[in-house]
């Protein structure tokens, strides 16, 4: 994104309209509505900057969630003009439509208040997908040799930069239609662990992702991979799980279900 | 594991249907060359075990394949769950099997 790297000095002095019309969803689990705030425009302003300005300058009761501000913690995801985005790394000038921003809590998750959603269903599904470490060695054992160019390790490494932001979960239409669906992030984590030579739960993972709402519910629409802010490919990971479960179904899996 | 079985059943029936669809279309194109009439079709299909098996397996595969697909749509779009969902789908599968089976019987049994 070359635009985002331009300095203030080289940026065209546009800013004819000095304010942004920002519509923020206010409410709780019982319902709510958009509230308009006029926020001063600034160079290199992020959507999180806008929300922070509102909370600090206009209405201290606005509730939202953030931590690192640099795209590492995954806590500031919101719907921005109806698309899920990591707000700390999303520049206003890239997403504002006619000088307007509509900011809402993440889709597919219950709202607690304003822009804060309850993430419990999202993380509960990680556990349900067996996306947890299954130790295969104890402290007395030596270090596991991990070869970076091993094909299975390459599959595992492809998914390890997930920051648990739930943007894929909010983007997924299958989650919207099927509340039991485990979702792209949990399934991708399961696929990562399945391919990790240090994880001893291959069969437990395949059992978990074969249950109702598991990887076979995915319709490969690809919103998860499209919206992932870290350019990961949950849809590809889910395809890997489908293939691994199919191989095991026909008795072609080996070594703890791995192939 | 039901989900996995349905997934496999849908893919396996797709594998069965693929050559049958190609065969069906190829024979249609071949058969219409000399003009097409009900008598001409029935003359070819009546009493033929081959066509009874060809279209019989086609009907069975379609009934299973289509029902699993509609089951997903009913679940995601209409919110049907559990016994109601399974009941509707078993009924739908039965309707497809009976209607398709009757059609196959009609053109293959003299």
XYZ file of N, CA, C and O in Angstrom, chain A residues 174 177-179 210-213 216-217 219 242 246 249, chain B residues 1-5 7-8 11-12 72 75-77 81:
112
model
N -20.980 -19.018 6.316
C -21.389 -20.315 6.862
C -21.601 -20.201 8.368
O -22.542 -20.785 8.919
N -24.945 -18.723 8.906
C -26.080 -19.612 8.663
C -26.127 -20.815 9.587
O -27.172 -21.431 9.743
N -24.993 -21.162 10.163
C -24.912 -22.364 10.991
C -24.138 -22.063 12.272
O -22.918 -22.102 12.293
N -24.865 -21.759 13.349
C -24.201 -21.360 14.603
C -23.279 -22.434 15.170
O -22.420 -22.135 15.988
N -14.539 -33.603 12.299
C -15.522 -34.363 11.524
C -16.905 -34.318 12.162
O -17.863 -34.850 11.607
N -17.018 -33.686 13.332
C -18.312 -33.632 13.998
C -19.230 -32.644 13.270
O -18.822 -31.956 12.341
N -20.483 -32.624 13.712
C -21.434 -31.682 13.131
C -20.909 -30.252 13.305
O -20.503 -29.867 14.389
N -20.896 -29.496 12.214
C -20.344 -28.143 12.281
C -18.842 -28.101 12.064
O -18.211 -27.066 12.233
N -16.400 -30.131 7.240
C -17.206 -30.489 6.070
C -18.383 -29.554 5.868
O -19.070 -29.636 4.846
N -18.620 -28.651 6.829
C -19.686 -27.659 6.650
C -19.237 -26.489 5.787
O -20.061 -25.692 5.337
N -18.278 -24.179 2.802
C -18.691 -24.146 1.397
C -17.610 -23.547 0.492
O -17.878 -23.224 -0.655
N -10.313 -31.471 5.075
C -11.263 -32.304 4.323
C -10.529 -33.465 3.664
O -10.994 -34.607 3.690
N -10.898 -37.409 4.596
C -11.305 -38.316 3.518
C -10.330 -39.488 3.413
O -10.737 -40.646 3.301
N -10.946 -41.796 6.173
C -12.222 -42.488 5.962
C -12.004 -43.734 5.100
O -12.610 -44.768 5.318
N -19.938 -37.883 13.669
C -19.398 -38.433 12.418
C -20.454 -38.440 11.312
O -20.148 -38.730 10.167
N -21.722 -38.152 11.671
C -22.778 -38.129 10.654
C -22.424 -37.160 9.535
O -22.592 -37.458 8.354
N -21.912 -35.992 9.953
C -21.553 -34.956 8.988
C -20.554 -35.504 7.959
O -20.691 -35.295 6.754
N -19.564 -36.244 8.462
C -18.538 -36.810 7.582
C -19.161 -37.835 6.633
O -18.847 -37.856 5.440
N -20.078 -38.656 7.150
C -20.705 -39.678 6.294
C -21.531 -39.014 5.194
O -21.503 -39.441 4.038
N -21.070 -36.048 3.964
C -20.103 -35.425 3.059
C -19.571 -36.459 2.070
O -19.522 -36.235 0.860
N -19.197 -37.629 2.604
C -18.658 -38.685 1.739
C -19.728 -39.193 0.782
O -19.457 -39.414 -0.405
N -20.130 -36.818 -2.069
C -19.022 -36.858 -3.047
C -19.047 -38.165 -3.850
O -18.794 -38.158 -5.054
N -19.344 -39.277 -3.172
C -19.353 -40.562 -3.883
C -20.484 -40.604 -4.914
O -20.295 -41.099 -6.031
N -28.501 -29.185 3.710
C -27.650 -28.067 4.135
C -28.377 -26.739 3.969
O -28.334 -25.869 4.844
N -31.035 -26.307 6.540
C -30.449 -26.036 7.848
C -29.947 -24.598 7.941
O -30.205 -23.888 8.913
N -29.217 -24.145 6.912
C -28.592 -22.825 7.001
C -29.562 -21.684 6.677
O -29.448 -20.599 7.236
N -30.464 -21.906 5.749
C -31.341 -20.806 5.323
C -32.690 -20.819 6.009
O -33.283 -19.778 6.225
N -33.583 -27.935 12.226
C -32.570 -28.683 12.956
C -33.124 -30.029 13.397
O -34.328 -30.238 13.435
